[in-house]
Coordinates of C-alpha atoms and ligand atoms in Angstrom, one line a residue:
M425 CA 100.1 10.4 -199.9
K426 CA 97.1 11.3 -202.1
H427 CA 95.2 14.4 -201.5
V428 CA 92.0 13.6 -199.6
S429 CA 89.2 16.2 -200.3
F430 CA 87.2 17.8 -197.6
F431 CA 84.1 15.8 -198.9
A432 CA 86.0 12.6 -198.8
L433 CA 86.8 13.3 -195.1
L434 CA 83.3 14.2 -194.3
L435 CA 82.2 10.9 -195.9
L436 CA 84.8 8.9 -194.0
V437 CA 83.6 10.5 -190.7
S438 CA 80.0 9.6 -191.5
V439 CA 81.2 6.1 -192.4
L440 CA 82.7 5.9 -188.8
T441 CA 79.6 7.3 -187.2
L442 CA 77.2 5.1 -188.9
N443 CA 79.6 2.1 -187.9
A444 CA 78.0 2.5 -184.4
Q445 CA 74.7 1.2 -185.8
Q446 CA 76.4 -1.6 -187.8
T447 CA 74.4 -4.9 -187.8
V448 CA 76.5 -8.0 -187.5
I449 CA 75.1 -11.5 -188.4
C450 CA 76.9 -14.7 -187.4
I451 CA 75.8 -17.9 -189.1
S452 CA 77.8 -20.6 -186.8
T453 CA 78.2 -24.2 -186.4
E454 CA 80.4 -25.7 -183.5
E455 CA 83.4 -25.2 -185.8
T456 CA 82.8 -22.5 -188.3
D457 CA 81.6 -18.9 -188.5
L458 CA 80.1 -17.1 -191.5
I459 CA 79.8 -13.6 -190.6
F460 CA 78.0 -10.8 -192.4
K461 CA 78.2 -6.9 -191.6
T462 CA 76.5 -4.0 -192.9
A463 CA 78.3 -1.2 -194.3
P464 CA 77.4 2.5 -193.5
S465 CA 75.6 2.5 -196.8
G466 CA 73.4 -0.3 -195.5
R467 CA 74.5 -3.0 -197.9
L468 CA 75.5 -6.2 -196.5
Y469 CA 79.0 -7.9 -196.8
Q470 CA 80.8 -11.1 -195.9
S471 CA 83.2 -10.2 -193.3
Y472 CA 84.4 -13.6 -192.4
F473 CA 84.3 -17.3 -193.1
G474 CA 86.4 -19.6 -191.4
K475 CA 87.1 -21.4 -188.1
R476 CA 84.8 -20.5 -185.2
L477 CA 86.0 -17.3 -183.5
M478 CA 86.6 -17.7 -179.7
H479 CA 85.8 -14.0 -178.6
E480 CA 83.1 -11.3 -179.2
T481 CA 85.9 -8.9 -179.7
D482 CA 87.4 -11.1 -182.5
I483 CA 84.1 -10.7 -184.3
Q484 CA 83.7 -6.9 -183.5
S485 CA 87.0 -6.2 -184.8
L486 CA 86.5 -7.7 -188.2
P487 CA 86.2 -5.1 -191.0
Y488 CA 83.2 -5.4 -193.2
Y489 CA 85.3 -4.4 -196.3
I490 CA 88.3 -5.9 -197.9
A491 CA 91.7 -4.4 -198.8
R492 CA 91.3 -2.9 -202.2
P493 CA 94.1 -2.5 -204.8
A494 CA 95.9 0.9 -205.3
S495 CA 94.0 1.5 -208.6
D496 CA 90.8 1.9 -206.6
D497 CA 90.9 5.2 -204.9
S498 CA 87.4 5.7 -204.0
V499 CA 86.7 6.6 -200.4
V500 CA 84.1 4.1 -199.7
P501 CA 85.8 0.7 -199.1
R502 CA 84.9 -2.1 -201.3
G503 CA 83.5 -5.4 -199.9
W504 CA 82.4 -8.7 -200.5
E505 CA 78.6 -8.2 -200.9
V506 CA 76.6 -11.0 -199.8
Y507 CA 74.2 -11.1 -202.7
P508 CA 75.5 -8.6 -205.2
G509 CA 73.3 -7.5 -208.0
S510 CA 74.3 -5.8 -211.3
G511 CA 75.3 -2.4 -212.4
A512 CA 77.2 -1.2 -209.2
E513 CA 80.9 -1.0 -208.5
D514 CA 81.5 -4.8 -208.6
F515 CA 83.0 -5.8 -211.9
F516 CA 82.9 -9.4 -211.6
E517 CA 80.2 -12.1 -211.6
P518 CA 76.9 -11.0 -209.8
A519 CA 74.6 -13.3 -207.8
F520 CA 71.6 -11.7 -209.1
A521 CA 70.5 -9.9 -212.2
V522 CA 67.1 -8.5 -213.1
R523 CA 65.4 -6.5 -215.8
H524 CA 62.8 -4.1 -214.1
N525 CA 59.6 -2.9 -215.8
D526 CA 61.2 0.2 -217.0
G527 CA 64.2 -1.7 -218.7
N528 CA 66.6 -0.9 -216.0
L529 CA 69.1 -3.7 -215.5
T530 CA 70.6 -2.5 -212.2
S531 CA 69.8 -3.7 -208.7
I532 CA 71.5 -2.8 -205.4
L533 CA 70.1 -4.6 -202.4
Y534 CA 70.3 -3.0 -198.9
Y535 CA 69.8 -4.7 -195.6
R536 CA 66.3 -4.5 -194.0
S537 CA 66.1 -6.9 -191.2
H538 CA 67.1 -10.5 -190.0
Q539 CA 65.7 -13.1 -187.7
V540 CA 67.5 -16.0 -186.0
N541 CA 65.4 -19.0 -185.0
E542 CA 66.4 -22.3 -183.5
I543 CA 64.2 -24.6 -185.8
E544 CA 65.0 -27.8 -183.9
P545 CA 67.6 -28.6 -181.3
G546 CA 71.0 -27.9 -183.0
V547 CA 69.5 -26.4 -186.3
V548 CA 69.5 -22.6 -186.5
Q549 CA 67.8 -20.7 -189.2
T550 CA 68.8 -17.1 -190.0
V551 CA 66.6 -15.2 -192.4
I552 CA 68.0 -12.0 -193.9
R553 CA 65.7 -9.6 -195.7
L554 CA 67.3 -7.4 -198.4
A555 CA 65.5 -4.8 -200.5
D556 CA 66.3 -2.6 -203.5
D557 CA 65.7 1.1 -202.5
S558 CA 64.7 2.2 -206.0
Y559 CA 62.4 -0.7 -206.9
P560 CA 59.9 -2.7 -204.9
L561 CA 62.0 -5.8 -205.2
E562 CA 63.0 -8.0 -202.2
V563 CA 65.5 -10.8 -201.8
T564 CA 65.4 -12.9 -198.7
L565 CA 68.4 -15.0 -197.9
Y566 CA 68.0 -18.2 -195.9
Y567 CA 70.9 -19.9 -194.0
V568 CA 70.3 -23.0 -192.1
S569 CA 73.2 -24.0 -189.8
F570 CA 73.5 -27.7 -188.6
V571 CA 75.6 -26.8 -185.5
R572 CA 76.7 -30.2 -184.5
E573 CA 77.3 -31.6 -188.0
N574 CA 79.1 -28.5 -189.1
V575 CA 77.1 -28.1 -192.3
I576 CA 75.3 -25.0 -193.7
K577 CA 72.6 -24.8 -196.4
S578 CA 71.5 -21.6 -198.0
W579 CA 69.0 -20.6 -200.6
T580 CA 67.2 -17.4 -201.8
E581 CA 63.9 -16.2 -202.4
I582 CA 63.2 -13.3 -204.7
R583 CA 59.8 -11.4 -205.0
H584 CA 58.7 -7.9 -206.2
H585 CA 55.8 -5.7 -206.6
E586 CA 56.4 -3.9 -210.0
K587 CA 53.4 -3.6 -212.2
K588 CA 54.3 -6.2 -214.7
P589 CA 56.6 -9.3 -214.5
V590 CA 60.4 -8.6 -213.9
V591 CA 62.8 -10.8 -215.8
L592 CA 65.5 -12.6 -213.7
S593 CA 68.6 -13.6 -215.6
Q594 CA 70.8 -14.5 -212.7
Y595 CA 69.6 -16.1 -209.2
A596 CA 72.1 -17.8 -207.4
S597 CA 71.3 -19.9 -204.3
S598 CA 74.6 -18.6 -202.6
M599 CA 77.8 -16.7 -202.9
L600 CA 80.9 -17.2 -200.9
Y601 CA 84.2 -15.3 -200.9
F602 CA 87.7 -16.7 -200.0
E603 CA 91.1 -15.0 -199.8
S604 CA 93.8 -17.5 -200.0
A605 CA 97.3 -17.9 -201.5
A606 CA 96.0 -20.4 -203.9
Y607 CA 92.8 -22.4 -204.8
F608 CA 92.6 -25.9 -205.9
L609 CA 89.5 -27.2 -207.3
R610 CA 88.6 -30.9 -207.3
E611 CA 85.7 -31.6 -209.6
Y612 CA 83.9 -34.8 -210.9
S613 CA 83.0 -35.7 -214.4
G614 CA 82.2 -38.7 -216.5
D615 CA 79.5 -40.4 -218.4
W616 CA 77.4 -43.5 -218.4
A617 CA 79.4 -46.4 -216.7
R618 CA 82.2 -44.1 -215.7
E619 CA 80.4 -41.9 -213.2
A620 CA 82.0 -39.3 -210.9
Q621 CA 85.7 -39.5 -212.0
R622 CA 87.6 -36.9 -210.1
S623 CA 90.1 -34.4 -211.5
D624 CA 92.1 -31.5 -209.8
Q625 CA 93.3 -28.1 -211.1
E626 CA 94.5 -25.0 -209.7
L627 CA 92.4 -21.9 -210.0
K628 CA 94.1 -18.8 -211.4
F629 CA 92.6 -15.5 -212.5
G630 CA 89.3 -15.6 -214.5
K631 CA 86.5 -18.0 -214.3
K632 CA 86.0 -21.8 -214.1
I633 CA 82.4 -23.0 -214.6
I634 CA 80.9 -26.4 -214.0
D635 CA 77.4 -26.7 -215.3
T636 CA 75.0 -29.0 -216.9
K637 CA 72.1 -28.6 -219.6
L638 CA 70.6 -32.0 -219.4
G639 CA 67.2 -30.9 -218.3
S640 CA 65.9 -34.0 -216.5
R641 CA 68.7 -34.7 -214.2
A642 CA 71.7 -32.8 -212.8
A643 CA 74.4 -35.1 -213.9
M644 CA 76.2 -37.3 -216.4
H645 CA 79.2 -35.2 -217.7
A646 CA 79.6 -33.0 -214.8
Y647 CA 78.4 -33.7 -211.3
P648 CA 76.6 -31.3 -208.9
F649 CA 79.3 -31.3 -206.2
F650 CA 82.9 -30.2 -205.7
Q651 CA 85.7 -29.7 -203.2
L652 CA 87.8 -26.7 -203.0
G653 CA 91.4 -26.7 -201.4
L654 CA 92.2 -23.4 -199.8
G655 CA 95.8 -22.6 -199.7
Q656 CA 96.8 -26.1 -200.5
E657 CA 95.8 -29.0 -202.7
V658 CA 92.8 -31.1 -201.7
E659 CA 94.0 -33.8 -199.1
E660 CA 92.3 -36.5 -197.3
D661 CA 93.1 -35.5 -193.8
R662 CA 94.8 -32.1 -193.7
G663 CA 94.1 -28.7 -195.0
R664 CA 91.3 -26.3 -195.3
V665 CA 88.6 -27.5 -197.8
L666 CA 85.1 -26.3 -198.7
A667 CA 82.9 -29.3 -199.9
G668 CA 79.7 -28.1 -201.6
T669 CA 76.7 -29.6 -203.4
I670 CA 73.5 -28.3 -205.0
G671 CA 70.2 -29.8 -204.2
W672 CA 68.6 -29.6 -207.6
T673 CA 67.6 -32.5 -210.1
G674 CA 68.1 -30.3 -213.2
N675 CA 70.6 -27.8 -214.8
F676 CA 73.0 -26.4 -212.3
R677 CA 76.0 -24.1 -212.3
F678 CA 78.9 -23.5 -210.1
T679 CA 81.1 -20.5 -211.0
F680 CA 84.6 -20.0 -209.5
E681 CA 86.1 -16.7 -210.2
V682 CA 89.3 -15.4 -209.2
D683 CA 89.5 -11.6 -209.3
N684 CA 92.1 -8.9 -209.9
V685 CA 93.3 -9.2 -206.2
G686 CA 93.3 -12.8 -206.0
N687 CA 90.1 -13.4 -204.1
L688 CA 87.8 -16.2 -205.0
R689 CA 84.0 -16.2 -205.4
V690 CA 82.1 -19.3 -205.5
I691 CA 78.5 -18.8 -207.0
S692 CA 76.2 -21.9 -206.9
G693 CA 72.5 -22.3 -208.2
I694 CA 70.4 -23.3 -211.2
N695 CA 72.1 -22.8 -214.4
P696 CA 70.2 -19.8 -215.9
Y697 CA 71.1 -21.0 -219.4
A698 CA 67.8 -20.5 -221.7
S699 CA 66.1 -19.7 -218.4
D700 CA 65.4 -16.1 -218.0
Y701 CA 62.5 -16.1 -215.5
E702 CA 59.7 -13.9 -215.9
L703 CA 58.7 -13.2 -212.2
Q704 CA 55.1 -12.2 -211.7
P705 CA 54.3 -9.5 -209.1
A706 CA 53.9 -11.2 -205.8
E707 CA 55.1 -14.5 -207.0
V708 CA 58.0 -16.1 -205.0
F709 CA 61.1 -17.4 -206.9
R710 CA 62.8 -19.9 -204.6
T711 CA 66.2 -21.1 -205.5
P712 CA 67.5 -24.6 -204.6
E713 CA 69.6 -25.3 -201.5
F714 CA 73.3 -25.2 -201.7
I715 CA 74.8 -27.3 -199.0
Y716 CA 78.2 -26.9 -197.8
T717 CA 80.8 -27.7 -195.1
L718 CA 84.2 -26.1 -194.3
S719 CA 86.7 -28.4 -193.1
E720 CA 90.2 -27.6 -191.5
E721 CA 91.2 -31.2 -191.7
G722 CA 90.9 -32.2 -195.3
V723 CA 88.0 -33.8 -197.3
G724 CA 87.9 -36.8 -194.9
K725 CA 86.4 -34.7 -192.2
A726 CA 84.2 -32.9 -194.7
S727 CA 82.7 -36.1 -196.0
R728 CA 82.1 -37.5 -192.7
D729 CA 80.3 -34.1 -191.6
L730 CA 78.0 -34.4 -194.8
H731 CA 77.2 -38.0 -194.0
R732 CA 76.2 -37.3 -190.4
W733 CA 74.1 -34.1 -191.7
A734 CA 72.3 -36.3 -194.4
V735 CA 71.5 -39.2 -192.3
N736 CA 70.2 -36.9 -189.4
H737 CA 68.5 -34.1 -191.5
Q738 CA 68.0 -34.6 -195.3
L739 CA 68.1 -38.2 -196.6
K740 CA 64.8 -39.9 -196.9
D741 CA 64.5 -42.4 -194.0
G742 CA 68.1 -41.4 -193.1
K743 CA 68.1 -43.3 -189.8
G744 CA 66.1 -46.3 -191.1
D745 CA 67.0 -49.7 -192.3
R746 CA 67.2 -50.5 -196.0
L747 CA 66.1 -53.6 -198.0
T748 CA 68.7 -55.8 -199.4
L749 CA 67.5 -57.2 -202.7
L750 CA 68.0 -59.4 -205.9
N751 CA 67.5 -57.3 -209.1
N752 CA 67.1 -59.0 -212.4
W753 CA 68.3 -56.5 -215.0
E754 CA 71.9 -57.8 -215.3
A755 CA 70.6 -61.6 -215.4
T756 CA 67.8 -61.2 -217.8
G757 CA 67.5 -57.7 -219.5
C758 CA 64.0 -57.6 -220.8
D759 CA 64.0 -61.2 -221.7
F760 CA 62.0 -62.9 -219.0
D761 CA 58.6 -64.5 -218.2
E762 CA 56.8 -65.5 -215.1
A763 CA 58.2 -68.9 -214.5
M764 CA 61.9 -67.5 -214.8
L765 CA 61.0 -64.5 -212.2
A766 CA 59.5 -66.9 -209.9
G767 CA 62.7 -68.9 -209.9
L768 CA 64.7 -65.8 -209.2
M769 CA 62.5 -65.0 -206.3
R770 CA 63.3 -68.3 -204.9
E771 CA 67.0 -67.5 -205.5
A772 CA 66.5 -64.2 -203.7
K773 CA 65.3 -66.2 -200.6
E774 CA 68.3 -68.6 -200.9
L775 CA 70.7 -65.6 -201.1
G776 CA 69.1 -64.2 -197.9
V777 CA 68.1 -60.9 -199.1
D778 CA 64.7 -59.1 -198.2
M779 CA 63.3 -58.4 -201.7
F780 CA 63.0 -59.2 -205.3
L781 CA 63.3 -56.1 -207.6
L782 CA 61.7 -56.6 -211.0
D783 CA 63.4 -54.2 -213.5
D784 CA 62.5 -52.9 -217.0
G785 CA 60.5 -54.8 -219.5
W786 CA 57.4 -55.9 -217.7
F787 CA 54.9 -53.7 -219.3
G788 CA 53.3 -52.7 -222.7
N789 CA 50.7 -54.7 -224.7
K790 CA 49.9 -53.0 -227.9
Y791 CA 53.6 -51.9 -227.9
P792 CA 55.2 -54.6 -225.9
R793 CA 58.5 -53.6 -224.1
V794 CA 60.6 -56.2 -225.5
D795 CA 63.6 -53.9 -225.7
D796 CA 64.1 -50.2 -225.2
H797 CA 62.2 -49.3 -228.4
A798 CA 58.6 -49.3 -227.3
G799 CA 56.1 -49.4 -224.5
L800 CA 57.4 -46.6 -222.1
G801 CA 54.2 -44.7 -220.9
D802 CA 52.1 -47.9 -221.0
W803 CA 52.2 -49.2 -217.4
E804 CA 50.3 -52.3 -217.8
A805 CA 51.7 -55.7 -217.2
M806 CA 52.5 -57.4 -220.5
R807 CA 50.1 -60.2 -220.9
S808 CA 52.2 -62.5 -223.1
K809 CA 55.1 -62.5 -220.5
L810 CA 53.1 -62.1 -217.2
P811 CA 49.6 -63.6 -217.8
N812 CA 48.8 -63.1 -213.9
G813 CA 49.9 -59.5 -214.0
I814 CA 51.6 -58.0 -210.9
P815 CA 49.3 -59.7 -208.5
G816 CA 50.7 -63.0 -209.9
L817 CA 54.2 -61.8 -209.4
I818 CA 53.5 -60.5 -205.8
A819 CA 51.9 -63.9 -205.0
S820 CA 55.1 -65.8 -206.3
A821 CA 57.2 -63.3 -204.1
K822 CA 55.1 -64.3 -201.0
E823 CA 55.4 -67.9 -201.9
A824 CA 59.3 -67.5 -201.9
G825 CA 59.1 -65.3 -198.8
V826 CA 60.6 -62.2 -200.1
K827 CA 59.1 -58.7 -200.8
F828 CA 58.3 -57.3 -204.0
G829 CA 59.8 -54.2 -205.8
I830 CA 59.3 -52.8 -209.4
W831 CA 61.2 -50.5 -211.9
I832 CA 59.3 -47.6 -213.4
E833 CA 60.5 -44.7 -215.6
P834 CA 57.1 -42.8 -215.4
E835 CA 58.6 -39.4 -216.7
M836 CA 59.3 -40.8 -220.2
V837 CA 57.4 -42.0 -223.2
N838 CA 58.5 -44.0 -226.4
P839 CA 56.8 -42.7 -229.6
G840 CA 55.9 -46.4 -229.9
S841 CA 53.2 -46.3 -227.0
E842 CA 49.5 -46.0 -226.7
L843 CA 50.4 -43.0 -224.4
F844 CA 52.0 -41.1 -227.2
E845 CA 49.2 -42.0 -229.6
K846 CA 46.8 -40.4 -227.2
H847 CA 48.9 -37.4 -225.9
P848 CA 51.5 -36.6 -228.4
E849 CA 51.3 -33.0 -226.8
W850 CA 52.5 -34.3 -223.5
A851 CA 56.0 -35.0 -224.8
I852 CA 58.9 -32.4 -224.9
T853 CA 59.5 -32.2 -228.6
L854 CA 59.7 -29.8 -231.4
P855 CA 56.9 -29.2 -233.7
N856 CA 59.0 -27.9 -236.6
R857 CA 62.2 -29.9 -236.6
D858 CA 63.3 -33.5 -236.9
T859 CA 63.1 -35.3 -233.6
Y860 CA 66.2 -36.5 -231.8
Y861 CA 65.5 -39.6 -229.7
Y862 CA 67.9 -40.3 -226.8
R863 CA 67.5 -44.1 -226.0
N864 CA 64.5 -44.1 -228.5
Q865 CA 62.5 -42.0 -226.1
L866 CA 61.1 -38.6 -225.2
V867 CA 60.8 -36.7 -221.8
L868 CA 57.3 -36.0 -220.7
D869 CA 56.6 -32.4 -220.2
L870 CA 56.4 -32.1 -216.5
S871 CA 55.7 -28.2 -216.7
N872 CA 52.2 -29.3 -217.7
P873 CA 50.0 -30.0 -214.4
Q874 CA 48.1 -32.6 -216.4
V875 CA 51.3 -34.4 -217.0
Q876 CA 52.2 -34.2 -213.3
D877 CA 48.8 -35.8 -212.6
H878 CA 49.7 -38.5 -215.1
V879 CA 52.9 -39.3 -213.6
F880 CA 51.7 -39.3 -210.1
G881 CA 48.8 -41.5 -211.3
V882 CA 51.3 -44.1 -212.6
V883 CA 52.6 -44.7 -209.2
D884 CA 49.3 -44.2 -207.3
R885 CA 47.6 -46.7 -209.6
L886 CA 50.3 -49.2 -209.2
L887 CA 50.1 -48.9 -205.4
T888 CA 46.2 -48.7 -205.3
E889 CA 46.0 -52.0 -207.3
N890 CA 49.0 -53.5 -205.7
P891 CA 49.5 -52.3 -202.0
E892 CA 52.0 -55.0 -201.4
I893 CA 54.5 -53.2 -203.8
S894 CA 57.4 -52.4 -201.3
Y895 CA 59.8 -50.4 -203.4
F896 CA 60.2 -48.6 -206.7
K897 CA 63.5 -48.3 -208.7
W898 CA 62.6 -44.9 -210.3
D899 CA 64.7 -44.5 -213.7
C900 CA 65.2 -41.4 -215.9
N901 CA 67.1 -42.6 -218.9
S902 CA 66.9 -39.5 -221.2
P903 CA 68.1 -36.0 -220.8
I904 CA 65.7 -33.4 -222.4
T905 CA 66.2 -33.3 -226.1
N906 CA 64.3 -31.3 -228.7
V907 CA 63.8 -28.6 -226.0
Y908 CA 60.3 -27.4 -226.6
S909 CA 57.3 -27.6 -224.2
P910 CA 53.9 -27.7 -226.2
Y911 CA 52.4 -26.6 -223.0
L912 CA 54.4 -23.5 -222.2
K913 CA 54.2 -22.3 -225.7
E914 CA 55.8 -18.7 -225.9
K915 CA 57.3 -19.3 -222.2
Q916 CA 59.9 -21.8 -223.3
N917 CA 62.3 -20.0 -221.1
H918 CA 60.5 -21.6 -218.0
L919 CA 60.7 -25.1 -219.3
Y920 CA 63.9 -26.2 -217.5
I921 CA 62.8 -24.8 -214.1
H922 CA 59.0 -25.7 -214.4
H923 CA 60.0 -29.2 -215.4
I924 CA 62.0 -29.8 -212.3
R925 CA 59.4 -28.3 -210.2
G926 CA 56.9 -30.3 -211.7
I927 CA 58.9 -33.5 -210.8
Y928 CA 59.1 -32.2 -207.3
N929 CA 55.3 -31.7 -207.1
V930 CA 54.9 -35.3 -208.2
L931 CA 57.4 -36.6 -205.6
Q932 CA 55.8 -34.6 -202.8
R933 CA 52.5 -36.2 -203.6
V934 CA 53.9 -39.5 -203.7
E935 CA 55.8 -38.9 -200.5
S936 CA 52.6 -37.6 -198.6
K937 CA 50.5 -40.4 -199.8
Y938 CA 52.9 -43.3 -199.5
P939 CA 55.5 -42.3 -197.1
H940 CA 56.5 -45.8 -196.2
V941 CA 57.2 -47.1 -199.8
A942 CA 61.1 -46.9 -200.3
M943 CA 62.4 -45.8 -203.7
M944 CA 65.9 -45.9 -205.5
M945 CA 66.6 -42.8 -207.6
C946 CA 68.4 -44.1 -210.8
S947 CA 69.1 -42.3 -214.0
G948 CA 70.7 -44.5 -216.7
G949 CA 73.4 -45.2 -214.0
G950 CA 74.2 -42.5 -211.8
A951 CA 72.9 -39.2 -213.4
R952 CA 70.6 -38.4 -210.6
C953 CA 72.6 -37.8 -207.5
D954 CA 71.6 -34.7 -205.6
Y955 CA 70.1 -33.9 -202.1
E956 CA 66.8 -32.6 -203.2
G957 CA 66.0 -35.9 -204.8
L958 CA 67.3 -37.7 -201.8
K959 CA 64.6 -36.1 -199.7
Y960 CA 62.3 -38.4 -201.5
Y961 CA 64.5 -41.4 -202.3
S962 CA 66.3 -43.3 -199.7
E963 CA 69.0 -44.4 -202.1
F964 CA 70.4 -43.9 -205.5
W965 CA 72.1 -46.0 -208.1
P966 CA 75.6 -44.8 -208.7
S967 CA 76.5 -46.6 -211.9
D968 CA 75.4 -49.4 -214.2
N969 CA 79.1 -50.3 -214.0
T970 CA 79.5 -52.9 -211.4
D971 CA 82.9 -54.1 -212.1
P972 CA 84.2 -54.1 -208.6
V973 CA 87.4 -52.6 -209.5
D974 CA 85.8 -49.6 -211.3
R975 CA 82.9 -49.4 -208.7
L976 CA 85.6 -48.9 -205.9
Y977 CA 86.5 -45.6 -207.4
I978 CA 83.0 -44.6 -208.2
Q979 CA 81.7 -45.4 -204.7
W980 CA 84.6 -43.7 -203.2
N981 CA 83.9 -40.5 -205.1
F982 CA 80.2 -40.4 -204.5
S983 CA 81.0 -41.1 -200.8
Q984 CA 82.8 -37.7 -200.6
F985 CA 79.4 -36.4 -200.4
F986 CA 76.8 -39.1 -199.6
P987 CA 76.7 -41.6 -197.0
I988 CA 77.0 -45.2 -198.0
K989 CA 73.5 -46.1 -197.0
S990 CA 72.2 -44.0 -199.8
M991 CA 74.2 -45.7 -202.5
A992 CA 73.0 -49.1 -203.9
A993 CA 75.6 -51.4 -205.0
H994 CA 75.0 -54.9 -206.5
V995 CA 77.0 -58.2 -207.0
T996 CA 76.9 -58.8 -210.7
S997 CA 78.8 -60.6 -213.4
W998 CA 80.4 -57.4 -215.1
N999 CA 83.7 -58.6 -214.2
P1000 CA 83.5 -62.4 -213.9
S1001 CA 87.1 -62.9 -213.3
A1002 CA 86.8 -61.0 -210.0
S1003 CA 86.0 -63.5 -207.3
I1004 CA 82.6 -63.4 -205.8
K1005 CA 84.2 -62.6 -202.5
F1006 CA 85.7 -59.3 -203.8
R1007 CA 82.6 -58.5 -205.8
T1008 CA 80.4 -58.9 -202.5
D1009 CA 83.0 -57.0 -200.3
V1010 CA 82.6 -54.1 -202.6
A1011 CA 78.8 -54.1 -202.9
M1012 CA 78.7 -54.7 -199.1
M1013 CA 80.4 -51.3 -198.6
C1014 CA 77.0 -49.6 -199.8
K1015 CA 73.5 -50.7 -199.7
F1016 CA 73.7 -54.2 -200.6
G1017 CA 72.1 -56.2 -203.2
F1018 CA 72.6 -58.8 -206.1
D1019 CA 72.0 -58.5 -209.8
I1020 CA 73.0 -62.0 -210.8
S1021 CA 71.5 -65.5 -211.2
L1022 CA 72.6 -68.3 -209.1
K1023 CA 73.1 -70.2 -212.2
E1024 CA 76.1 -67.9 -212.9
M1025 CA 78.0 -69.0 -209.8
T1026 CA 79.4 -72.4 -208.7
P1027 CA 77.9 -74.2 -205.5
D1028 CA 81.1 -73.2 -203.5
E1029 CA 80.8 -69.4 -204.6
Ligands
DGJ477 C1 69.2 -47.8 -216.6 C2 69.5 -48.4 -215.2 O1 70.6 -47.8 -214.7 C3 69.7 -49.9 -215.3 O2 69.9 -50.2 -213.9 C4 68.4 -50.6 -215.7 O3 67.4 -50.4 -214.8 C5 68.1 -50.0 -217.1 N1 68.1 -48.6 -217.0 C6 66.7 -50.4 -217.5 O4 66.4 -49.9 -218.7

């Protein structure tokens, strides 16, 4: 046995004595307990995350610390710190990193207090206040447990009272730890028209990161959700699985790190890439929500729990009906006129759907939107195609007996547009380099409050002038390129975060003024698919790929996280060799619609 010094013994005794005042925090659903305990030092540790414990004594007997390797002979046991900062004895990825006014890069957070409130029946919020003891800096951890649905969401608020701004370089929403014999990660990746393809791998020592840097949407190559098999591969109806997703419509990052003793930490949040955040004294930095469920019966159970939770608590109009529709994008592209649209509206009625949805190509006069090269930004009906404007279309829809919805992409601008002529400084673009155009367009700078007003104004004006518009398909076809905000100037490190906050500001205004107008979230196919967006949109468009065979996989994979009523699916001619019956069956699994002209079908069909 190793020699234990007198001072070490003294410390051990004080550890035990202080243990009497230990704080225990249980974040529970009907099936799961996440338990935190304070150490004698006053720091807070994850003591347990697993099946609901049956007895108080089970909770009391849990240690706050974890077994440590022989190489670590410190007397104070090492733990899984709930929100570890940098510069202490944890040698792996922190949840949080800050540069204080004096240049110090360390931060150690101590438990101060916590509160538990039932915010509505079956929804319990736990708020835990931590503070650094050497700097006036506070971190508040929020956990909301949806008791019946077995879902927890958590986020963090950071604030300080130093004299000048501090710089945050890591600011996770959540940190969770696991101890298992093996870890198997199921992630989702893809691209346009092959969204959310799943792949599995075993996690071994070191880090695996899933992240994106697309700026204006969470997804395209990587998706903001994952499943983690604990002790066994991910299976449909057996085994322990964590299913998690981040509610953030921009750059996200999941870090999975297996450490020297085979424990896994899972850190979720905004991707801090190019986003060191200068936090002003008294300003509150709020991270996005990380939403997760722990299932003991495979991913099938996890997905059903997420569906129930989404419908009951998160998804816009979760319990409401949806409008079935006929969209014209696949049938016409930008090539249509008033008479053709009126014909499609009559077809919509014949098909028995609720609404006709007019897609891209209806706007722009000086720079007409004849294809995707011009017009974005100029949200005036194109006189040559639509001499009677939107009111004329609404009149035709009424005559046909269907509602009317319309496509917009208000966060974007084509350089060929009156908007760009007037406000080139509203576009995110570099003043001193060649411009790279993704789909011939630029992203408007939503970090700029004037641009937020403009984007809200697009929706507001359309609805004020045409209160009969029932629905928007809100698209976002470009990631942020030429990453420079003319508005933020020397604060470019705030662009990715302020841009997304700017989008939420617009969406909140739309929601509060027009709560009954339904909207579809679309992003060049399925690149926007996150639960913060779905607070404002009742559904999203999973993919432009509507070949029913491919769509089955895409829909199945998204359905691991999202309820089917939140996913739009249309019958189209992507694969005309598939029967109309099969195409319809696949589309009917989700929120149903058509994007086809009756002329493409036989009378029998
Ligand atoms: C991308 C969307 O995914 C399509 O459905 C369609 O709306 C086009 N944009 C229009 O430009």
